[in-house]
Coordinates of C-alpha atoms in Angstrom, one line a residue:
Chain A
M11 CA -89.1 -24.7 217.0
Q12 CA -88.0 -26.0 213.7
G13 CA -86.8 -29.2 215.5
N14 CA -90.1 -29.7 217.2
M15 CA -92.2 -29.4 213.8
K16 CA -90.0 -32.1 212.1
S17 CA -90.3 -34.4 215.1
I18 CA -94.0 -33.9 214.9
I19 CA -94.1 -34.6 211.1
C20 CA -91.8 -37.4 211.7
T21 CA -94.0 -39.0 214.1
L22 CA -97.1 -38.5 212.0
L23 CA -95.6 -40.0 208.9
C24 CA -94.7 -43.1 211.1
G25 CA -98.2 -43.4 212.1
I26 CA -99.4 -43.3 208.6
T27 CA -97.1 -45.6 207.0
T28 CA -97.5 -48.2 209.7
G29 CA -101.3 -48.0 209.6
A30 CA -101.2 -48.5 205.9
F31 CA -99.0 -51.6 206.3
A32 CA -101.4 -53.3 208.6
Q33 CA -104.1 -53.4 205.9
E34 CA -102.0 -54.8 203.2
D35 CA -99.9 -57.2 205.3
L36 CA -102.1 -60.3 205.7
D37 CA -102.8 -60.2 201.8
K38 CA -99.2 -60.3 201.1
L39 CA -98.3 -62.9 203.7
I40 CA -100.2 -65.6 202.1
D41 CA -98.6 -67.4 199.4
L42 CA -100.5 -70.1 197.7
G43 CA -97.6 -71.6 195.9
N44 CA -96.3 -71.0 192.3
P45 CA -99.0 -72.1 189.8
K46 CA -96.0 -72.9 187.3
N47 CA -96.4 -76.3 185.7
E48 CA -99.9 -76.7 186.9
K49 CA -101.7 -78.9 184.3
V50 CA -104.4 -78.1 182.2
T51 CA -107.4 -80.4 183.1
A52 CA -110.4 -81.5 181.2
T53 CA -109.3 -80.6 177.8
F54 CA -112.1 -82.6 176.7
K55 CA -115.0 -84.5 178.8
S56 CA -114.6 -88.0 177.1
G57 CA -112.2 -90.1 175.4
S58 CA -113.8 -89.3 172.1
L59 CA -115.7 -86.6 170.2
I60 CA -117.9 -88.2 167.5
N61 CA -115.2 -90.2 165.2
L62 CA -112.2 -88.6 166.6
K63 CA -110.3 -89.8 169.8
T64 CA -109.3 -87.1 172.2
T65 CA -106.3 -86.8 174.5
E66 CA -108.3 -87.6 177.5
T67 CA -107.6 -90.8 179.3
I68 CA -109.4 -92.2 182.3
H69 CA -107.8 -91.9 185.8
R70 CA -105.9 -95.0 187.3
N71 CA -108.2 -97.8 188.7
E72 CA -111.3 -96.5 186.7
L73 CA -113.3 -98.5 184.4
D74 CA -115.3 -96.9 181.5
F75 CA -118.2 -98.8 180.0
K76 CA -119.2 -97.5 176.7
V77 CA -122.0 -98.2 174.0
D78 CA -121.9 -96.4 170.7
H79 CA -124.7 -96.7 168.3
R80 CA -125.2 -95.3 164.7
F81 CA -128.5 -95.6 163.2
G82 CA -129.4 -95.7 159.4
D83 CA -129.7 -92.9 156.9
I84 CA -132.0 -90.1 158.1
A85 CA -132.9 -88.9 154.6
G86 CA -131.8 -90.0 151.0
S87 CA -132.8 -93.0 149.1
A88 CA -132.3 -95.3 152.1
G89 CA -134.0 -92.9 154.8
G90 CA -137.3 -91.0 155.2
S91 CA -140.3 -92.0 157.0
K92 CA -140.2 -95.7 155.6
N93 CA -137.5 -96.6 158.0
F94 CA -138.5 -94.0 160.7
F95 CA -135.6 -91.5 159.5
G96 CA -133.1 -94.2 160.0
L97 CA -134.0 -95.4 163.7
D98 CA -135.3 -98.9 162.1
N99 CA -131.7 -99.6 161.1
S100 CA -128.4 -99.7 163.1
S101 CA -125.4 -99.3 160.7
D102 CA -122.8 -99.8 163.6
I103 CA -122.9 -100.9 167.2
R104 CA -119.7 -100.8 169.5
I105 CA -119.4 -101.8 172.9
G106 CA -116.4 -101.0 174.7
L107 CA -114.5 -101.4 178.1
D108 CA -111.6 -99.2 179.0
Y109 CA -109.3 -99.4 182.2
G110 CA -107.0 -96.9 183.5
L111 CA -103.6 -98.6 184.4
L112 CA -102.2 -95.1 185.3
D113 CA -103.8 -91.6 185.1
N114 CA -102.2 -91.2 181.6
L115 CA -102.5 -94.7 180.3
T116 CA -105.7 -96.4 179.3
I117 CA -106.2 -99.9 177.9
G118 CA -109.1 -101.1 176.4
I119 CA -111.1 -103.9 174.7
A120 CA -114.2 -103.6 172.4
R121 CA -116.5 -105.3 170.1
A122 CA -118.1 -103.6 167.0
K123 CA -120.6 -104.8 164.6
G124 CA -118.4 -103.3 161.7
A125 CA -119.9 -101.3 158.8
T126 CA -117.8 -102.1 155.7
E127 CA -117.5 -105.5 154.2
I128 CA -115.7 -106.5 157.2
R129 CA -117.7 -107.4 160.1
Q130 CA -117.7 -108.9 163.7
L131 CA -114.8 -106.8 164.9
Y132 CA -112.7 -107.3 168.0
E133 CA -110.4 -104.6 169.0
A134 CA -107.7 -104.0 171.5
N135 CA -106.4 -100.6 172.0
L136 CA -104.0 -98.5 174.2
K137 CA -103.9 -94.7 174.8
Y138 CA -101.0 -93.0 176.4
R139 CA -100.9 -89.4 176.9
F140 CA -97.3 -88.5 177.4
L141 CA -97.6 -84.6 177.3
E142 CA -99.8 -82.2 179.1
Q143 CA -100.5 -78.6 178.6
T144 CA -99.7 -76.5 181.4
V145 CA -101.6 -73.4 182.7
D146 CA -98.5 -71.1 182.2
N147 CA -98.1 -72.3 178.7
S148 CA -94.5 -73.4 179.3
V149 CA -96.1 -76.7 177.6
P150 CA -98.7 -75.4 175.1
V151 CA -100.4 -78.7 174.0
S152 CA -101.2 -82.1 175.3
I153 CA -100.1 -84.9 173.1
A154 CA -101.3 -88.5 173.3
F155 CA -100.7 -91.8 171.2
F156 CA -103.6 -94.0 170.5
G157 CA -103.1 -97.3 168.8
S158 CA -105.3 -100.2 168.3
T159 CA -105.3 -103.8 166.7
T160 CA -108.5 -105.1 165.2
V161 CA -109.4 -108.7 164.3
S162 CA -112.3 -109.8 162.3
A163 CA -114.0 -112.9 163.5
M164 CA -116.4 -113.1 160.5
E165 CA -116.5 -116.2 158.1
A166 CA -114.0 -115.9 155.2
S167 CA -115.6 -115.1 151.8
E168 CA -115.2 -117.2 148.9
D169 CA -115.3 -114.2 146.5
K170 CA -111.5 -113.6 145.3
N171 CA -112.4 -109.8 145.1
S172 CA -113.9 -109.5 148.5
A173 CA -112.0 -107.6 151.4
A174 CA -113.2 -110.6 153.5
N175 CA -111.3 -113.3 151.4
F176 CA -109.1 -114.3 154.2
D177 CA -106.6 -116.9 153.7
D178 CA -104.5 -116.5 156.8
F179 CA -105.6 -115.2 160.3
S180 CA -103.4 -112.3 159.6
D181 CA -105.7 -111.4 156.8
R182 CA -108.2 -110.4 159.6
M183 CA -106.0 -107.8 161.1
S184 CA -105.8 -104.0 160.9
Y185 CA -104.0 -101.6 162.8
V186 CA -104.5 -97.8 163.8
S187 CA -101.8 -95.4 165.0
Q188 CA -102.9 -91.9 165.9
L189 CA -100.9 -89.0 167.4
I190 CA -103.5 -86.8 169.1
I191 CA -102.5 -83.1 169.6
A192 CA -104.9 -81.2 171.7
R193 CA -105.0 -77.6 173.1
K194 CA -107.6 -76.2 175.4
F195 CA -107.7 -72.5 174.4
S196 CA -110.2 -71.3 177.2
S197 CA -112.2 -72.8 179.6
G198 CA -114.7 -73.7 177.1
I199 CA -112.9 -74.1 173.8
S200 CA -110.5 -77.0 173.0
F201 CA -109.3 -78.3 169.5
A202 CA -107.5 -81.6 168.4
L203 CA -105.2 -82.4 165.4
V204 CA -104.8 -86.1 164.8
P205 CA -102.5 -87.4 162.4
T206 CA -103.4 -91.0 161.8
Y207 CA -102.0 -94.0 159.9
L208 CA -103.9 -96.8 159.1
H209 CA -102.7 -100.4 157.9
R210 CA -104.9 -103.2 156.8
N211 CA -103.1 -106.4 156.1
F212 CA -105.5 -107.5 153.5
T213 CA -107.8 -105.3 151.5
A214 CA -110.3 -105.5 148.3
F215 CA -108.1 -105.8 145.1
N216 CA -106.4 -102.5 144.4
E217 CA -107.4 -100.9 147.7
Q218 CA -104.8 -99.2 149.6
N219 CA -103.3 -101.3 152.6
N220 CA -101.7 -98.1 154.0
M221 CA -103.4 -94.7 154.6
F222 CA -102.5 -91.5 156.3
A223 CA -105.2 -89.2 157.3
I224 CA -105.5 -86.1 159.5
G225 CA -108.4 -85.6 161.8
I226 CA -109.4 -82.3 163.2
G227 CA -112.2 -81.9 166.0
G228 CA -113.1 -79.3 168.7
R229 CA -115.5 -78.9 171.5
A230 CA -117.1 -75.7 172.5
K231 CA -119.2 -75.4 175.8
V232 CA -122.4 -73.9 175.5
S233 CA -123.4 -74.2 179.3
N234 CA -122.0 -75.7 182.2
R235 CA -122.9 -79.1 181.2
I236 CA -123.5 -79.1 177.5
A237 CA -121.1 -78.7 174.7
V238 CA -121.2 -78.8 170.9
V239 CA -118.6 -81.0 169.5
A240 CA -117.5 -81.6 165.9
D241 CA -114.9 -83.6 163.8
Y242 CA -113.6 -84.3 160.4
F243 CA -111.2 -86.7 158.7
L244 CA -109.2 -86.0 155.7
P245 CA -107.7 -89.1 154.3
F246 CA -104.8 -88.9 151.7
R247 CA -105.6 -91.6 149.0
Q248 CA -103.8 -92.8 145.9
S249 CA -105.8 -91.2 143.1
S250 CA -105.2 -94.1 140.7
K251 CA -106.5 -96.7 143.3
K252 CA -109.3 -94.4 144.5
Q253 CA -110.7 -94.0 140.8
Y254 CA -110.2 -97.9 140.2
R255 CA -112.3 -98.5 143.4
E256 CA -115.0 -96.0 142.7
N257 CA -115.5 -97.2 139.1
I258 CA -115.6 -101.0 140.0
T259 CA -118.0 -100.4 143.1
G260 CA -119.9 -97.5 141.4
Q261 CA -119.8 -95.7 144.8
R262 CA -117.7 -92.6 145.7
Y263 CA -115.7 -92.0 148.7
Y264 CA -116.6 -89.4 151.3
N265 CA -114.8 -87.9 154.1
A266 CA -116.3 -88.5 157.6
L267 CA -117.6 -85.4 159.3
G268 CA -119.5 -85.5 162.5
V269 CA -121.4 -82.8 164.7
G270 CA -123.0 -83.4 168.1
L271 CA -124.1 -82.4 171.5
E272 CA -122.2 -83.6 174.7
M273 CA -123.9 -83.7 177.8
D274 CA -122.4 -84.2 181.3
T275 CA -125.1 -85.4 184.0
G276 CA -122.3 -86.2 186.5
G277 CA -121.0 -89.7 185.9
H278 CA -122.6 -90.3 182.7
I279 CA -121.3 -88.8 179.7
F280 CA -124.0 -88.6 176.8
H281 CA -123.5 -87.7 173.3
L282 CA -126.0 -87.2 170.6
N283 CA -124.5 -86.8 167.2
F284 CA -124.9 -86.8 163.4
T285 CA -122.2 -88.0 161.0
N286 CA -122.2 -89.3 157.4
A287 CA -119.9 -92.2 158.6
T288 CA -121.4 -95.6 159.0
A289 CA -118.8 -97.3 160.8
M290 CA -117.0 -96.4 164.0
Q291 CA -113.7 -98.3 163.7
E292 CA -111.1 -95.9 162.3
S293 CA -109.8 -98.3 159.9
Q294 CA -113.3 -98.5 158.5
F295 CA -114.8 -95.1 158.7
I296 CA -111.7 -93.1 157.5
S297 CA -111.0 -95.2 154.4
E298 CA -114.5 -96.5 153.5
T299 CA -117.1 -93.9 154.1
I300 CA -119.4 -94.0 151.0
S301 CA -122.2 -92.2 152.3
S302 CA -122.8 -88.3 152.0
W303 CA -124.1 -85.3 154.0
G304 CA -125.4 -83.8 150.6
K305 CA -127.4 -87.0 149.8
G306 CA -129.1 -87.1 153.1
Q307 CA -126.9 -90.0 153.9
F308 CA -126.3 -88.8 157.5
R309 CA -127.4 -90.6 160.6
W310 CA -128.3 -90.2 164.4
G311 CA -125.8 -91.7 166.7
F312 CA -125.4 -91.7 170.5
S313 CA -122.9 -92.8 172.8
I314 CA -123.3 -93.4 176.5
A315 CA -120.3 -93.7 178.9
R316 CA -120.4 -94.7 182.6
R317 CA -117.2 -94.5 184.6
F318 CA -116.7 -96.7 187.6
S319 CA -114.0 -95.9 190.3
F320 CA -112.2 -98.6 192.3
D321 CA -109.8 -96.1 194.0
K322 CA -111.1 -95.9 197.4
K323 CA -108.5 -94.8 199.8
P324 CA -108.7 -96.3 203.4
K325 CA -110.3 -94.0 205.9
E326 CA -107.8 -92.1 207.9
Chain B
M12 CA -78.2 -29.8 207.5
K13 CA -76.8 -32.0 210.2
K14 CA -80.1 -31.9 212.1
I15 CA -82.0 -33.1 209.0
T16 CA -79.6 -36.0 208.6
I17 CA -80.1 -36.8 212.4
Y18 CA -83.9 -36.6 211.9
S19 CA -83.8 -38.8 208.7
V20 CA -81.8 -41.6 210.8
F21 CA -84.4 -41.2 213.6
L22 CA -87.1 -41.5 211.2
F23 CA -85.6 -44.6 209.7
L24 CA -85.0 -46.4 212.8
L25 CA -88.5 -45.5 214.1
L26 CA -90.0 -46.7 210.9
S27 CA -88.1 -50.1 210.9
L28 CA -88.7 -50.4 214.7
E29 CA -92.5 -50.0 213.8
G30 CA -92.1 -52.2 211.0
F31 CA -90.8 -54.9 213.3
A32 CA -93.5 -54.3 215.9
Q33 CA -96.1 -54.8 213.1
Q34 CA -94.2 -58.2 212.0
S35 CA -94.6 -59.3 215.6
S36 CA -98.2 -59.1 215.7
S37 CA -98.9 -61.1 212.4
F38 CA -98.7 -64.7 212.2
I39 CA -98.7 -66.9 209.1
S40 CA -99.6 -70.4 208.4
K41 CA -98.4 -72.2 205.4
G42 CA -100.2 -75.5 204.4
A43 CA -103.2 -74.8 206.6
S44 CA -105.7 -77.6 206.0
I45 CA -109.3 -77.3 205.0
S46 CA -111.6 -80.4 204.7
F47 CA -115.3 -80.7 203.8
F48 CA -117.6 -83.5 204.3
S49 CA -120.9 -84.2 202.4
S50 CA -123.1 -86.8 203.6
A51 CA -126.1 -87.8 201.4
M52 CA -128.4 -90.6 201.2
L53 CA -126.3 -92.6 198.8
E54 CA -122.9 -91.5 199.1
D55 CA -120.3 -89.8 201.6
I56 CA -117.9 -87.5 199.9
E57 CA -114.7 -86.1 201.7
A58 CA -112.0 -83.7 200.3
K59 CA -109.1 -82.3 202.0
S60 CA -106.5 -79.5 201.0
N61 CA -103.3 -79.1 202.7
L62 CA -102.2 -76.3 200.7
A63 CA -104.5 -73.5 202.3
G64 CA -102.8 -70.1 203.3
S65 CA -103.7 -68.0 206.1
A66 CA -102.5 -65.1 208.1
L67 CA -103.8 -63.6 211.3
D68 CA -102.8 -60.3 213.2
I69 CA -103.5 -60.5 217.0
K70 CA -103.3 -56.8 217.4
T71 CA -106.0 -56.1 215.0
G72 CA -107.9 -59.5 215.1
D73 CA -107.8 -59.5 211.1
I74 CA -107.6 -63.2 209.8
L75 CA -107.5 -64.3 206.2
F76 CA -107.8 -67.7 204.6
R77 CA -107.3 -68.4 201.1
V78 CA -107.4 -71.8 199.4
K79 CA -107.0 -73.0 195.6
N80 CA -110.1 -75.1 194.8
T81 CA -108.0 -77.4 192.4
S82 CA -105.9 -78.3 195.6
F83 CA -108.8 -80.2 197.3
Q84 CA -108.1 -83.8 197.0
F85 CA -110.9 -86.4 196.7
D86 CA -110.8 -90.1 197.1
K87 CA -111.9 -90.6 193.5
K88 CA -110.5 -88.5 190.8
L89 CA -113.6 -88.2 188.9
M90 CA -115.2 -86.5 191.9
Q91 CA -112.4 -84.2 191.7
E92 CA -112.8 -83.3 188.3
H93 CA -116.6 -82.9 188.7
F94 CA -116.0 -80.6 191.8
N95 CA -113.8 -78.5 189.7
E96 CA -115.6 -78.5 186.4
N97 CA -119.1 -78.8 187.4
Y98 CA -119.7 -77.3 190.6
M99 CA -117.0 -74.9 191.8
E100 CA -116.1 -73.8 188.2
S101 CA -112.6 -73.3 189.4
D102 CA -111.4 -72.0 185.8
K103 CA -113.6 -68.9 186.7
Y104 CA -113.4 -68.8 190.4
P105 CA -110.1 -70.3 191.3
I106 CA -109.8 -69.4 195.1
S107 CA -112.0 -69.4 197.9
E108 CA -111.4 -66.8 200.6
F109 CA -112.5 -65.9 204.1
K110 CA -111.8 -62.6 205.5
G111 CA -112.8 -62.1 209.3
K112 CA -112.1 -60.8 212.8
I113 CA -111.3 -62.6 215.7
E114 CA -112.9 -61.3 218.9
N115 CA -110.6 -60.4 221.8
S116 CA -107.5 -61.4 219.8
G117 CA -105.4 -59.4 222.2
Q118 CA -105.5 -62.5 224.7
L119 CA -103.7 -64.4 222.0
T120 CA -100.3 -62.8 223.2
K121 CA -100.1 -64.9 226.2
D122 CA -99.7 -68.9 226.3
G123 CA -102.9 -70.7 226.9
N124 CA -106.2 -72.3 225.4
Y125 CA -108.7 -70.0 224.2
T126 CA -112.2 -69.8 222.3
A127 CA -113.1 -67.1 220.6
K128 CA -115.7 -66.0 218.1
V129 CA -114.5 -65.4 214.6
S130 CA -116.9 -63.8 212.1
G131 CA -116.3 -62.4 208.5
T132 CA -117.3 -62.9 204.9
L133 CA -116.6 -66.3 203.0
Q134 CA -116.3 -66.0 199.2
I135 CA -117.0 -69.4 197.4
H136 CA -117.9 -69.7 193.7
G137 CA -117.8 -66.0 193.4
V138 CA -120.8 -65.4 196.0
T139 CA -119.7 -63.7 199.4
K140 CA -121.8 -64.4 202.4
A141 CA -121.3 -63.7 206.0
Y142 CA -120.4 -66.4 208.5
A143 CA -119.5 -66.5 212.1
T144 CA -118.2 -69.6 214.1
M145 CA -116.5 -70.4 217.4
A146 CA -112.8 -71.2 217.0
T147 CA -110.3 -72.7 219.3
F148 CA -106.8 -71.2 219.7
I149 CA -104.1 -72.9 221.3
V150 CA -100.9 -70.5 222.0
K151 CA -97.7 -71.9 223.0
N152 CA -94.0 -70.4 222.5
S153 CA -95.5 -68.0 219.9
I154 CA -96.9 -70.7 217.9
I155 CA -100.8 -70.4 217.5
T156 CA -102.9 -73.6 216.7
A157 CA -106.3 -72.8 215.5
A158 CA -109.4 -75.0 214.7
A159 CA -112.7 -74.2 213.6
S160 CA -115.7 -75.8 211.8
F161 CA -119.0 -74.4 210.2
D162 CA -121.6 -75.4 207.8
V163 CA -121.9 -74.3 204.2
R164 CA -125.2 -74.4 202.4
L165 CA -124.2 -75.0 198.8
A166 CA -127.3 -73.0 197.4
D167 CA -125.9 -69.9 199.3
H168 CA -123.1 -69.6 197.0
K169 CA -125.1 -70.5 193.8
I170 CA -123.5 -74.1 193.6
T171 CA -126.5 -75.9 192.1
I172 CA -126.8 -80.0 192.4
P173 CA -128.5 -81.5 189.4
S174 CA -131.5 -83.7 190.7
V175 CA -130.0 -86.9 189.0
V176 CA -126.9 -86.6 191.7
G177 CA -129.2 -85.2 194.5
K178 CA -129.0 -88.2 196.3
K179 CA -125.2 -88.3 196.5
I180 CA -124.4 -84.7 197.2
A181 CA -125.7 -83.1 200.5
E182 CA -127.2 -79.6 200.4
V183 CA -125.2 -78.6 203.4
V184 CA -121.4 -79.5 203.6
K185 CA -119.4 -79.7 206.9
V186 CA -116.2 -77.6 206.6
K187 CA -113.2 -78.2 209.1
I188 CA -110.3 -76.0 209.4
N189 CA -107.0 -76.4 211.0
A190 CA -104.1 -74.1 210.8
T191 CA -100.7 -73.7 212.8
Y192 CA -99.6 -70.1 212.6
K193 CA -95.9 -69.0 213.2
H194 CA -94.3 -65.7 212.8

């Protein structure tokens, strides 16, 4: 009798357990692979925020055509209704072409008007992203190097005190090196820290040839296709030279601060921004921004980028 | 005391036997392929993932498909980025899943070619919708090869296409599935 009971219980148990297995089984059988070392994508949407370069490179065999524009002062003594809040003037214009040699290596050329004493700028640049943040955080940040060489094509100035008093061709050149360290904190929030080194072969008298600066920038998504972006550069100046320059020109140096909206329309990235910086080239706006948000000397700016892809695999 | 031991051994054996029997009715497909095709006025877009996972149970007829949205490969990487960032929102909804039943799945125990109706629910972009389609199954030496195709209307899964790219992305996307199942 006891034995019978046990076998009944036993059979029941077996039935129950296998029944339960059948439900879960299929779920457990599927293994979509280890997400380890999966790279974080789209930390930023484009190669730059407002004044700050990001870790983003364009993909291999893609061409990026970008037009940047900075208008005149919105307010202050040079702004207001008489020049239609800056829209009558353009402080700087930059037209650039970038090409993706590899998915993490972009080279580019650009022409900029220039917004300091130095004008007619031709720039060659390179961005190499050598570290990529991973989803599992085993690599917590992405790091890219950005370097550019700029040459001015303007006519040399006769004025010995001018930054454009070029003797040699090399006097026309300036260099920018940046290490861009970025982290995507969540699907909508990313930050970048950008230690920067500038070198200008020739400057106005008693101006710094070399300058270190730290840039910080961030992006916060407000909707699927719109994000708020902001960036700021803190240059480290030699106080004696700074004082000398400010006394002789009668103008103070300010740090570049930009805020803006970034819109992704699918193919086009459109930036609408405000910044006190008049120039767009790093060797100019980091070292020689003399307009101030506090005095109303900030401006509209926009940038339109269009990417073309030449990567078309043959049909299978 | 002895009796209990014998019963436990018996119970264990029975359980393991049952377990084996269960395993033999379920089949796994690693690296199943899912592709989709969008044909619009200005552009044809095709993407494929060979990293989908699937499992089916010929006893119960249960079938399950899962794919990571980021595993779809496009001809143009920019499209792939847009697919994940703007349309699928793969950060929020990383996986697409189909859970369904195969009709008359019992016939799949014998070698041969079969056509069977598969119906169930598909979850894409966080939205679940019922689907049914005819699938073909080829059974040979306890390897099952399955193929199916069906249409997905993007709006059904709350995937919105901005009007500026409306002529580049089709409203209805054709999905093709190929999987080879083994024990």
